Amino acid sequence: MSIAYLDPGNIESDLQSGAKAGFKLLWVLMSATILGLLMQRLAARLGVVTGMHLAEICYTYYHRIPRLILWIMVEIAIIGSDMQEVIGTATALYLLSNEKLPLYAGVLITIVDTFTFLLLDKYGLRKLEAFFGLLITVMAIMFGYEYGAAAPNQGEILKGLFIPYCSGCGPTQLIQAVGIIGAIIMPHNIYLHSALVKSRDIDRSNKKKVKEANMYYFVEAAVALFVSFLINLFVVSVFAEGFSQRDGNTTVYEECIQHDIAYAHEFNTTDPQVDILRGGKFLGCKFGQAAMYIWAVGILAAGQSSTMTGTYAGQFVMEGFLNLYWKRWQRVLLTRSIAIMPTVLIAFFRGINDLSGMNDLLNVLMSLQLPFALIPILTFTSTKSVMNDFKNGMPMKILTGVLAAVVIAINLFFVIIYMRKLPSHWAIYLFVILGTVLYLLFVIYLTYFCLVTMGVQCLLKLPFSNFLGMKYELDNKANSEISIDNLSSSYRSVNDN
């Protein structure tokens, strides 16, 4: 599970955060990790208690059209994550080959490595998990070495972690904060975790056994996310120490000249631009060529390890939302082909700068997709007819509801900021406004469904309730909550018609 918090998109977000905001956004990183732990807890509980994963439950209880829209949104997130893995792996190979292997060739090579993992999968999930553990260890050692070599200011790190404030920050830092949230809390990872817990045998008829399983899964998730948080912290701190000064790149340029580094000219600017590629070169200038290769190995491990999480998530999502079963290699071929096409074109015709820009945009895309995982997981873990005695209590409902509202508000604010950067053309504005309206309408629908299933009966009087298909009966045995079973019957009858 921790793999999803350590993919190349996370690393890109980490180094951008350090370069653009120094240590000031570490509290956002920590808060996003805690929120991610909260969501993983809900996902695990859903799978443990019901024996179904989130996509299967969405298939059972949502109307056909919302269900298909949800599936499309999650697939977009999976493909976006896969594109980041392709970019990260291609960049790592580019660095390790001393720029002799073209970026587009590295992108094409990623097709092969995916099927290599499928061969490992045939030896069993536990062996594959052990291999992932090895890759995480490699990342921890590689990035931990860079952290030790950089020796960042520990006082600044503590201040950044525990003071939720960003002095002197502007739109650039705000967009970066949104990117951190999207990079850390990936929507498809919530669907994935609710499915992975099904691989363990649990006696669901025994309430005590279910409680124990929930506790162990929470501890497992906490340990996994703590490890991922430390690795992300290493990366942010290294680049905050090296680039957070106003003349950061000038300093790096001077160090490159002193060490007679061939790519010194790339840092001959006062604008602190950095990405996965330039991040490796920065480390090479500062600590020697070995540091650059160590960085590249860490990025390669991140790209390789996160490949299979997208594969599993995609398979579970397709099977759950569509009740459609494909062989895993077919699913991988489809997703990776869609991810590779735009990536290889940009790598061939444009270059690394445009690939890095795509990485940043993909992180924000993840954040925009978050409500389509947060709202469903909150809906079904808060409903008695789904979770029985393990449903969310009122404090958890309020907490997760507020967090979901904050994420949606941040996303809308980002759209406003993003529109200011667009070319002044009516067609572009119309497209963005139309997309925003449709996005909001669907979020409102999911929120309405969530509130109705949790028993907010005043919403039943709204004139559009019948239009949305909200036909159900109150379940008096469930403390006057609305019965999901009745909702399910209503939706099934609508679908059949």
Short mmCIF file of C-alpha atoms in Angstrom, two decimals:
data_model
loop_
_atom_site.label_atom_id
_atom_site.label_comp_id
_atom_site.label_asym_id
_atom_site.label_seq_id
_atom_site.Cartn_x
_atom_site.Cartn_y
_atom_site.Cartn_z
CA MET A 1 0.00 0.00 0.00
CA SER A 2 2.85 2.39 0.77
CA ILE A 3 3.96 2.03 -2.86
CA ALA A 4 1.12 4.30 -3.98
CA TYR A 5 2.57 7.05 -1.76
CA LEU A 6 6.03 6.73 -3.30
CA ASP A 7 5.50 6.82 -7.05
CA PRO A 8 7.39 9.27 -9.34
CA GLY A 9 4.49 11.71 -9.07
CA ASN A 10 5.08 11.92 -5.33
CA ILE A 11 8.81 12.42 -5.82
CA GLU A 12 8.19 15.16 -8.40
CA SER A 13 5.75 16.86 -6.03
CA ASP A 14 8.24 16.58 -3.15
CA LEU A 15 11.16 18.16 -4.95
CA GLN A 16 8.96 20.89 -6.45
CA SER A 17 7.63 21.64 -2.98
CA GLY A 18 11.13 21.92 -1.54
CA ALA A 19 12.41 24.06 -4.42
CA LYS A 20 9.45 26.46 -4.55
CA ALA A 21 8.43 26.73 -0.89
CA GLY A 22 11.39 25.43 1.09
CA PHE A 23 10.28 23.73 4.29
CA LYS A 24 7.04 25.74 4.50
CA LEU A 25 4.74 23.08 3.03
CA LEU A 26 5.94 20.15 5.14
CA TRP A 27 2.83 20.51 7.28
CA VAL A 28 0.73 20.01 4.13
CA LEU A 29 2.68 16.82 3.39
CA MET A 30 2.12 15.53 6.93
CA SER A 31 -1.57 16.52 6.94
CA ALA A 32 -2.13 14.85 3.57
CA THR A 33 -0.46 11.67 4.86
CA ILE A 34 -2.69 11.66 7.95
CA LEU A 35 -5.75 12.20 5.76
CA GLY A 36 -4.52 9.36 3.56
CA LEU A 37 -4.27 7.12 6.63
CA LEU A 38 -7.82 8.03 7.59
CA MET A 39 -9.07 7.14 4.10
CA GLN A 40 -7.10 3.88 4.08
CA ARG A 41 -8.66 2.98 7.42
CA LEU A 42 -12.15 3.46 5.98
CA ALA A 43 -11.26 1.50 2.83
CA ALA A 44 -9.88 -1.43 4.83
CA ARG A 45 -12.90 -1.48 7.16
CA LEU A 46 -15.26 -1.53 4.19
CA GLY A 47 -13.51 -4.53 2.66
CA VAL A 48 -13.14 -6.40 5.95
CA VAL A 49 -16.73 -5.93 7.12
CA THR A 50 -18.59 -6.42 3.82
CA GLY A 51 -16.29 -8.77 1.92
CA MET A 52 -16.74 -6.45 -1.07
CA HIS A 53 -14.47 -3.72 -2.36
CA LEU A 54 -15.55 -0.14 -2.99
CA ALA A 55 -16.08 -0.50 -6.75
CA GLU A 56 -18.34 -3.54 -6.22
CA ILE A 57 -20.42 -1.66 -3.66
CA CYS A 58 -20.69 1.34 -5.99
CA TYR A 59 -21.92 -1.05 -8.70
CA THR A 60 -24.55 -2.41 -6.33
CA TYR A 61 -25.93 0.86 -4.99
CA TYR A 62 -25.41 3.65 -7.52
CA HIS A 63 -27.59 4.37 -10.50
CA ARG A 64 -26.12 3.26 -13.84
CA ILE A 65 -25.16 6.71 -15.16
CA PRO A 66 -23.44 7.94 -11.96
CA ARG A 67 -21.73 4.57 -11.71
CA LEU A 68 -20.30 4.88 -15.22
CA ILE A 69 -19.17 8.45 -14.59
CA LEU A 70 -17.45 7.32 -11.39
CA TRP A 71 -15.71 4.55 -13.31
CA ILE A 72 -14.48 6.99 -15.96
CA MET A 73 -13.15 9.38 -13.30
CA VAL A 74 -11.25 6.63 -11.49
CA GLU A 75 -9.88 5.31 -14.78
CA ILE A 76 -8.61 8.82 -15.59
CA ALA A 77 -6.80 8.85 -12.24
CA ILE A 78 -5.27 5.40 -12.92
CA ILE A 79 -4.09 6.38 -16.39
CA GLY A 80 -2.68 9.64 -15.01
CA SER A 81 -0.77 7.71 -12.36
CA ASP A 82 0.51 5.30 -14.99
CA MET A 83 1.77 8.23 -17.06
CA GLN A 84 3.74 9.45 -14.05
CA GLU A 85 5.29 6.01 -13.64
CA VAL A 86 6.28 6.01 -17.31
CA ILE A 87 7.81 9.49 -17.02
CA GLY A 88 9.72 8.59 -13.86
CA THR A 89 11.12 5.33 -15.25
CA ALA A 90 12.13 6.95 -18.56
CA THR A 91 13.87 9.81 -16.72
CA ALA A 92 15.75 7.39 -14.45
CA LEU A 93 16.99 5.38 -17.43
CA TYR A 94 18.01 8.63 -19.14
CA LEU A 95 20.15 9.58 -16.14
CA LEU A 96 21.64 6.12 -15.65
CA SER A 97 22.68 5.98 -19.32
CA ASN A 98 24.38 9.41 -19.12
CA GLU A 99 21.69 10.77 -21.47
CA LYS A 100 22.61 8.28 -24.18
CA LEU A 101 19.25 6.52 -24.05
CA PRO A 102 16.62 8.89 -25.53
CA LEU A 103 13.62 9.68 -23.37
CA TYR A 104 11.18 8.23 -25.88
CA ALA A 105 13.15 4.95 -25.86
CA GLY A 106 12.91 4.85 -22.07
CA VAL A 107 9.16 5.37 -22.36
CA LEU A 108 8.84 2.41 -24.74
CA ILE A 109 10.95 0.20 -22.46
CA THR A 110 8.34 0.60 -19.72
CA ILE A 111 6.04 -1.70 -21.71
CA VAL A 112 8.46 -4.57 -21.10
CA ASP A 113 8.93 -4.00 -17.36
CA THR A 114 5.18 -4.12 -16.76
CA PHE A 115 4.90 -7.62 -18.17
CA THR A 116 7.95 -8.64 -16.13
CA PHE A 117 5.96 -7.84 -13.00
CA LEU A 118 3.08 -9.91 -14.29
CA LEU A 119 5.44 -12.89 -14.43
CA LEU A 120 6.40 -12.25 -10.80
CA ASP A 121 2.72 -12.10 -9.92
CA LYS A 122 2.34 -15.72 -11.01
CA TYR A 123 4.51 -16.77 -8.07
CA GLY A 124 1.93 -15.42 -5.65
CA LEU A 125 0.88 -12.15 -4.07
CA ARG A 126 3.08 -12.62 -0.99
CA LYS A 127 6.26 -12.98 -3.09
CA LEU A 128 5.29 -9.92 -5.09
CA GLU A 129 4.75 -8.00 -1.85
CA ALA A 130 8.21 -9.10 -0.68
CA PHE A 131 9.72 -7.78 -3.91
CA PHE A 132 7.91 -4.47 -3.39
CA GLY A 133 9.33 -4.38 0.12
CA LEU A 134 12.79 -4.71 -1.41
CA LEU A 135 12.11 -1.80 -3.76
CA ILE A 136 10.87 0.36 -0.88
CA THR A 137 14.07 -0.50 1.01
CA VAL A 138 16.10 0.60 -2.01
CA MET A 139 14.21 3.91 -2.09
CA ALA A 140 14.68 4.45 1.64
CA ILE A 141 18.43 3.82 1.38
CA MET A 142 18.91 5.93 -1.77
CA PHE A 143 16.89 8.95 -0.63
CA GLY A 144 18.12 8.55 2.95
CA TYR A 145 21.69 8.81 1.65
CA GLU A 146 20.83 12.05 -0.17
CA TYR A 147 19.22 13.38 3.03
CA GLY A 148 22.32 12.60 5.06
CA ALA A 149 24.61 14.17 2.46
CA ALA A 150 22.52 17.36 2.26
CA ALA A 151 22.26 17.65 6.08
CA PRO A 152 19.23 19.99 6.02
CA ASN A 153 18.45 22.33 8.91
CA GLN A 154 16.54 20.21 11.45
CA GLY A 155 15.02 23.25 13.12
CA GLU A 156 13.51 24.40 9.82
CA ILE A 157 12.15 20.92 9.23
CA LEU A 158 10.38 20.88 12.61
CA LYS A 159 9.04 24.37 12.02
CA GLY A 160 7.71 23.36 8.60
CA LEU A 161 6.06 20.25 10.03
CA PHE A 162 4.25 21.78 12.98
CA ILE A 163 3.52 25.40 12.02
CA PRO A 164 0.62 25.37 9.53
CA TYR A 165 1.51 28.61 7.82
CA CYS A 166 3.25 29.59 4.60
CA SER A 167 4.79 33.02 4.97
CA GLY A 168 5.24 34.89 1.69
CA CYS A 169 3.56 32.17 -0.35
CA GLY A 170 1.60 33.01 -3.49
CA PRO A 171 -0.36 31.17 -6.20
CA THR A 172 2.68 29.08 -7.17
CA GLN A 173 2.99 27.66 -3.66
CA LEU A 174 -0.78 27.19 -3.39
CA ILE A 175 -0.87 25.15 -6.58
CA GLN A 176 2.04 23.15 -5.22
CA ALA A 177 0.08 22.47 -2.02
CA VAL A 178 -2.84 21.20 -4.10
CA GLY A 179 -0.39 19.02 -6.01
CA ILE A 180 0.91 17.54 -2.75
CA ILE A 181 -2.61 16.50 -1.75
CA GLY A 182 -3.24 14.95 -5.16
CA ALA A 183 0.12 13.16 -5.16
CA ILE A 184 -0.27 11.74 -1.64
CA ILE A 185 -3.96 10.77 -1.61
CA MET A 186 -4.52 8.99 -4.90
CA PRO A 187 -8.21 8.20 -5.45
CA HIS A 188 -7.62 4.80 -7.05
CA ASN A 189 -5.53 3.72 -4.04
CA ILE A 190 -8.67 3.88 -1.87
CA TYR A 191 -10.43 1.50 -4.25
CA LEU A 192 -7.32 -0.71 -4.31
CA HIS A 193 -6.93 -1.02 -0.53
CA SER A 194 -10.58 -1.97 -0.04
CA ALA A 195 -9.94 -4.87 -2.44
CA LEU A 196 -6.54 -6.03 -1.18
CA VAL A 197 -7.87 -6.82 2.30
CA LYS A 198 -10.14 -9.43 0.73
CA SER A 199 -7.09 -11.63 0.09
CA ARG A 200 -6.97 -12.47 3.82
CA ASP A 201 -9.32 -15.05 5.31
CA ILE A 202 -11.56 -13.41 7.92
CA ASP A 203 -14.48 -14.94 9.80
CA ARG A 204 -16.99 -12.15 9.19
CA SER A 205 -19.61 -13.91 11.28
CA ASN A 206 -17.40 -13.40 14.33
CA LYS A 207 -17.58 -9.78 15.46
CA LYS A 208 -14.44 -10.11 17.58
CA LYS A 209 -12.43 -11.41 14.62
CA VAL A 210 -13.63 -8.53 12.46
CA LYS A 211 -12.57 -6.03 15.14
CA GLU A 212 -9.14 -7.63 15.36
CA ALA A 213 -8.75 -7.56 11.59
CA ASN A 214 -9.70 -3.88 11.48
CA MET A 215 -7.14 -3.10 14.17
CA TYR A 216 -4.32 -5.03 12.47
CA TYR A 217 -5.04 -3.45 9.09
CA PHE A 218 -4.99 0.00 10.67
CA VAL A 219 -1.60 -0.69 12.30
CA GLU A 220 -0.29 -2.07 9.01
CA ALA A 221 -1.50 1.04 7.17
CA ALA A 222 -0.01 3.35 9.80
CA VAL A 223 3.43 1.70 9.54
CA ALA A 224 3.33 1.74 5.73
CA LEU A 225 2.37 5.40 5.57
CA PHE A 226 4.93 6.36 8.20
CA VAL A 227 7.68 4.82 6.06
CA SER A 228 6.38 6.58 2.95
CA PHE A 229 6.16 9.87 4.87
CA LEU A 230 9.80 9.61 5.95
CA ILE A 231 10.94 9.00 2.38
CA ASN A 232 8.87 11.92 1.09
CA LEU A 233 10.27 14.06 3.92
CA PHE A 234 13.81 13.15 2.85
CA VAL A 235 13.18 14.36 -0.70
CA VAL A 236 11.45 17.62 0.27
CA SER A 237 14.18 18.48 2.77
CA VAL A 238 17.06 17.83 0.37
CA PHE A 239 15.67 20.17 -2.27
CA ALA A 240 14.45 22.73 0.24
CA GLU A 241 18.01 22.98 1.54
CA GLY A 242 19.47 23.31 -1.94
CA PHE A 243 16.91 25.49 -3.75
CA SER A 244 14.86 27.44 -1.21
CA GLN A 245 17.26 30.40 -1.29
CA ARG A 246 16.45 33.13 -3.77
CA ASP A 247 19.69 32.52 -5.70
CA GLY A 248 19.41 28.76 -5.42
CA ASN A 249 20.19 27.95 -9.04
CA THR A 250 23.07 30.44 -9.16
CA THR A 251 24.66 28.61 -6.23
CA VAL A 252 24.17 25.25 -7.95
CA TYR A 253 25.68 26.69 -11.15
CA GLU A 254 28.81 27.77 -9.28
CA GLU A 255 29.13 24.33 -7.70
CA CYS A 256 28.77 22.66 -11.10
CA ILE A 257 31.52 24.89 -12.52
CA GLN A 258 33.79 24.06 -9.59
CA HIS A 259 33.31 20.33 -10.20
CA ASP A 260 33.63 20.76 -14.00
CA ILE A 261 30.18 19.26 -14.61
CA ALA A 262 29.14 19.16 -18.29
CA TYR A 263 25.52 20.18 -17.69
CA ALA A 264 26.35 23.26 -15.55
CA HIS A 265 24.72 25.58 -18.12
CA GLU A 266 21.28 24.20 -17.18
CA PHE A 267 21.56 25.95 -13.80
CA ASN A 268 22.79 29.31 -15.10
CA THR A 269 19.63 31.11 -14.03
CA THR A 270 18.18 32.67 -10.90
CA ASP A 271 14.80 31.00 -11.47
CA PRO A 272 14.77 27.86 -9.30
CA GLN A 273 13.31 25.40 -11.82
CA VAL A 274 13.72 21.77 -10.86
CA ASP A 275 12.23 18.44 -11.88
CA ILE A 276 13.16 14.77 -11.55
CA LEU A 277 15.91 15.07 -14.18
CA ARG A 278 17.36 18.38 -13.00
CA GLY A 279 16.98 17.19 -9.42
CA GLY A 280 19.37 14.34 -10.16
CA LYS A 281 21.78 16.71 -11.89
CA PHE A 282 21.59 19.10 -8.95
CA LEU A 283 22.65 16.29 -6.62
CA GLY A 284 25.45 15.41 -9.03
CA CYS A 285 26.74 18.98 -8.91
CA LYS A 286 26.50 19.23 -5.15
CA PHE A 287 27.69 15.81 -4.00
CA GLY A 288 29.33 14.23 -7.04
CA GLN A 289 28.21 11.97 -9.90
CA ALA A 290 27.58 9.06 -7.53
CA ALA A 291 24.75 11.03 -5.89
CA MET A 292 23.09 11.49 -9.29
CA TYR A 293 23.19 7.76 -9.99
CA ILE A 294 21.89 6.97 -6.51
CA TRP A 295 19.00 9.38 -7.14
CA ALA A 296 18.27 7.71 -10.49
CA VAL A 297 18.19 4.25 -8.89
CA GLY A 298 15.70 5.56 -6.31
CA ILE A 299 13.49 7.03 -9.05
CA LEU A 300 13.70 3.79 -11.03
CA ALA A 301 12.62 1.82 -7.95
CA ALA A 302 9.72 4.25 -7.42
CA GLY A 303 8.56 3.88 -11.02
CA GLN A 304 8.86 0.11 -11.06
CA SER A 305 7.23 -0.49 -7.69
CA SER A 306 4.20 1.67 -8.44
CA THR A 307 3.54 -0.06 -11.77
CA MET A 308 1.65 -2.99 -10.28
CA THR A 309 -0.47 -0.87 -7.93
CA GLY A 310 -2.03 0.77 -10.98
CA THR A 311 -2.44 -2.63 -12.60
CA TYR A 312 -4.26 -4.12 -9.62
CA ALA A 313 -6.36 -0.99 -9.07
CA GLY A 314 -7.38 -0.91 -12.72
CA GLN A 315 -8.41 -4.53 -12.67
CA PHE A 316 -10.47 -4.19 -9.49
CA VAL A 317 -12.12 -0.99 -10.72
CA MET A 318 -13.08 -2.49 -14.08
CA GLU A 319 -14.41 -5.68 -12.50
CA GLY A 320 -16.29 -3.77 -9.82
CA PHE A 321 -17.89 -0.93 -11.76
CA LEU A 322 -18.59 -2.81 -15.00
CA ASN A 323 -18.79 -6.41 -13.80
CA LEU A 324 -16.32 -7.02 -16.63
CA TYR A 325 -13.47 -9.49 -16.20
CA TRP A 326 -10.31 -9.22 -18.27
CA LYS A 327 -7.04 -11.08 -17.98
CA ARG A 328 -4.48 -8.98 -16.16
CA TRP A 329 -2.11 -8.72 -19.13
CA GLN A 330 -4.97 -7.39 -21.29
CA ARG A 331 -5.79 -4.77 -18.69
CA VAL A 332 -2.12 -3.76 -18.40
CA LEU A 333 -1.73 -3.52 -22.17
CA LEU A 334 -4.76 -1.22 -22.45
CA THR A 335 -3.81 1.12 -19.60
CA ARG A 336 -0.12 1.31 -20.45
CA SER A 337 -0.86 1.90 -24.15
CA ILE A 338 -3.13 4.84 -23.33
CA ALA A 339 -0.53 6.22 -20.93
CA ILE A 340 2.38 5.79 -23.32
CA MET A 341 0.88 7.39 -26.44
CA PRO A 342 0.87 11.05 -25.27
CA THR A 343 4.03 10.53 -23.20
CA VAL A 344 6.16 9.17 -26.05
CA LEU A 345 4.92 11.90 -28.40
CA ILE A 346 5.91 14.65 -25.97
CA ALA A 347 9.24 12.94 -25.23
CA PHE A 348 10.02 12.64 -28.95
CA PHE A 349 8.82 16.00 -30.25
CA ARG A 350 9.21 18.26 -27.21
CA GLY A 351 11.52 17.18 -24.40
CA ILE A 352 12.06 16.74 -20.68
CA ASN A 353 10.72 20.17 -19.70
CA ASP A 354 7.30 19.40 -21.16
CA LEU A 355 7.33 15.96 -19.54
CA SER A 356 7.98 17.57 -16.16
CA GLY A 357 5.19 20.05 -16.74
CA MET A 358 2.90 17.12 -17.51
CA ASN A 359 3.93 15.51 -14.21
CA ASP A 360 2.87 18.61 -12.27
CA LEU A 361 -0.45 18.77 -14.10
CA LEU A 362 -1.10 15.09 -13.41
CA ASN A 363 -0.63 15.65 -9.67
CA VAL A 364 -3.29 18.34 -9.74
CA LEU A 365 -5.50 16.02 -11.82
CA MET A 366 -5.28 13.47 -9.00
CA SER A 367 -6.50 16.09 -6.56
CA LEU A 368 -9.45 16.92 -8.83
CA GLN A 369 -10.43 13.23 -8.87
CA LEU A 370 -10.30 12.86 -5.08
CA PRO A 371 -14.00 13.59 -4.37
CA PHE A 372 -14.91 10.57 -6.49
CA ALA A 373 -13.24 8.33 -3.95
CA LEU A 374 -13.74 10.34 -0.75
CA ILE A 375 -17.51 10.78 -1.07
CA PRO A 376 -18.33 7.13 -1.93
CA ILE A 377 -16.11 5.74 0.85
CA LEU A 378 -17.70 8.13 3.35
CA THR A 379 -21.18 7.23 2.08
CA PHE A 380 -20.93 3.49 2.46
CA THR A 381 -18.84 3.33 5.64
CA SER A 382 -21.40 5.60 7.33
CA THR A 383 -24.44 3.51 6.44
CA LYS A 384 -25.72 0.92 8.90
CA SER A 385 -27.24 -1.40 6.31
CA VAL A 386 -23.78 -1.76 4.74
CA MET A 387 -21.50 -1.74 7.80
CA ASN A 388 -23.91 -2.80 10.56
CA ASP A 389 -22.24 -2.17 13.94
CA PHE A 390 -19.03 -1.00 12.25
CA LYS A 391 -20.48 2.08 10.60
CA ASN A 392 -18.79 5.44 11.18
CA GLY A 393 -19.73 7.29 14.33
CA MET A 394 -20.82 10.91 14.23
CA PRO A 395 -17.31 12.33 14.94
CA MET A 396 -15.87 10.35 12.03
CA LYS A 397 -18.72 11.40 9.74
CA ILE A 398 -18.14 15.05 10.58
CA LEU A 399 -14.36 14.80 10.26
CA THR A 400 -14.35 13.02 6.90
CA GLY A 401 -17.17 15.22 5.62
CA VAL A 402 -15.28 18.40 6.50
CA LEU A 403 -12.09 17.06 4.94
CA ALA A 404 -13.92 16.18 1.73
CA ALA A 405 -15.47 19.67 1.65
CA VAL A 406 -12.04 21.27 2.13
CA VAL A 407 -10.55 19.23 -0.72
CA ILE A 408 -13.40 20.22 -3.05
CA ALA A 409 -13.05 23.89 -2.08
CA ILE A 410 -9.30 23.79 -2.72
CA ASN A 411 -9.92 22.22 -6.12
CA LEU A 412 -12.37 24.96 -7.09
CA PHE A 413 -9.91 27.62 -5.98
CA PHE A 414 -7.27 25.96 -8.12
CA VAL A 415 -9.57 26.12 -11.16
CA ILE A 416 -9.97 29.87 -10.61
CA ILE A 417 -6.19 30.34 -10.42
CA TYR A 418 -5.63 28.09 -13.42
CA MET A 419 -8.12 30.06 -15.54
CA ARG A 420 -6.04 33.20 -15.04
CA LYS A 421 -3.14 31.51 -16.81
CA LEU A 422 -5.16 30.40 -19.81
CA PRO A 423 -5.02 32.25 -23.14
CA SER A 424 -7.73 34.90 -23.41
CA HIS A 425 -10.09 33.13 -25.77
CA TRP A 426 -13.81 32.66 -25.28
CA ALA A 427 -13.79 29.02 -26.45
CA ILE A 428 -11.20 28.05 -23.83
CA TYR A 429 -13.08 29.83 -21.06
CA LEU A 430 -16.34 28.24 -22.18
CA PHE A 431 -14.77 24.77 -22.11
CA VAL A 432 -13.33 25.27 -18.61
CA ILE A 433 -16.56 26.77 -17.25
CA LEU A 434 -18.65 23.95 -18.74
CA GLY A 435 -16.29 21.34 -17.32
CA THR A 436 -16.38 23.00 -13.89
CA VAL A 437 -20.19 23.10 -13.88
CA LEU A 438 -20.46 19.42 -14.83
CA TYR A 439 -17.84 18.56 -12.22
CA LEU A 440 -19.76 20.43 -9.52
CA LEU A 441 -23.10 18.91 -10.52
CA PHE A 442 -21.73 15.40 -10.18
CA VAL A 443 -20.08 16.19 -6.85
CA ILE A 444 -23.40 17.64 -5.65
CA TYR A 445 -25.19 14.48 -6.76
CA LEU A 446 -22.76 12.25 -4.86
CA THR A 447 -23.01 14.49 -1.80
CA TYR A 448 -26.81 14.42 -1.98
CA PHE A 449 -26.78 10.62 -2.18
CA CYS A 450 -24.34 10.49 0.76
CA LEU A 451 -26.49 12.72 2.96
CA VAL A 452 -29.69 10.88 2.05
CA THR A 453 -28.24 7.49 2.91
CA MET A 454 -27.10 8.87 6.27
CA GLY A 455 -30.64 9.96 7.11
CA VAL A 456 -30.82 13.68 6.30
CA GLN A 457 -34.55 13.45 5.68
CA CYS A 458 -35.14 17.13 4.93
CA LEU A 459 -33.50 16.56 1.54
CA LEU A 460 -36.39 14.30 0.57
CA LYS A 461 -38.61 17.34 0.20
CA LEU A 462 -36.48 18.86 -2.53
CA PRO A 463 -38.32 18.94 -5.87
CA PHE A 464 -35.58 17.11 -7.81
CA SER A 465 -35.47 14.06 -5.52
CA ASN A 466 -37.68 11.99 -7.82
CA PHE A 467 -35.66 13.11 -10.83
CA LEU A 468 -32.51 11.73 -9.20
CA GLY A 469 -34.21 8.40 -8.66
CA MET A 470 -34.29 8.69 -4.87
CA LYS A 471 -37.10 6.22 -4.20
CA TYR A 472 -36.72 4.30 -0.96
CA GLU A 473 -38.31 3.51 2.35
CA LEU A 474 -37.11 4.31 5.83
CA ASP A 475 -35.61 1.41 7.70
CA ASN A 476 -36.90 1.75 11.24
CA LYS A 477 -34.62 -1.04 12.42
CA ALA A 478 -31.59 1.02 11.42
CA ASN A 479 -32.31 3.95 13.75
CA SER A 480 -34.39 5.67 11.06
CA GLU A 481 -31.49 5.67 8.62
CA ILE A 482 -32.36 5.20 4.99
CA SER A 483 -31.92 1.62 3.93
CA ILE A 484 -29.27 1.08 1.32
CA ASP A 485 -31.00 -2.18 0.43
CA ASN A 486 -34.13 -0.27 -0.54
CA LEU A 487 -32.07 2.27 -2.44
CA SER A 488 -30.41 -0.62 -4.23
CA SER A 489 -33.76 -2.10 -5.23
CA SER A 490 -34.89 1.28 -6.51
CA TYR A 491 -31.76 1.78 -8.58
CA ARG A 492 -31.88 -1.76 -9.91
CA SER A 493 -35.46 -1.28 -11.04
CA VAL A 494 -34.53 1.97 -12.78
CA ASN A 495 -31.60 0.24 -14.52
CA ASP A 496 -33.74 -2.69 -15.61
CA ASN A 497 -36.23 -0.30 -17.14
#
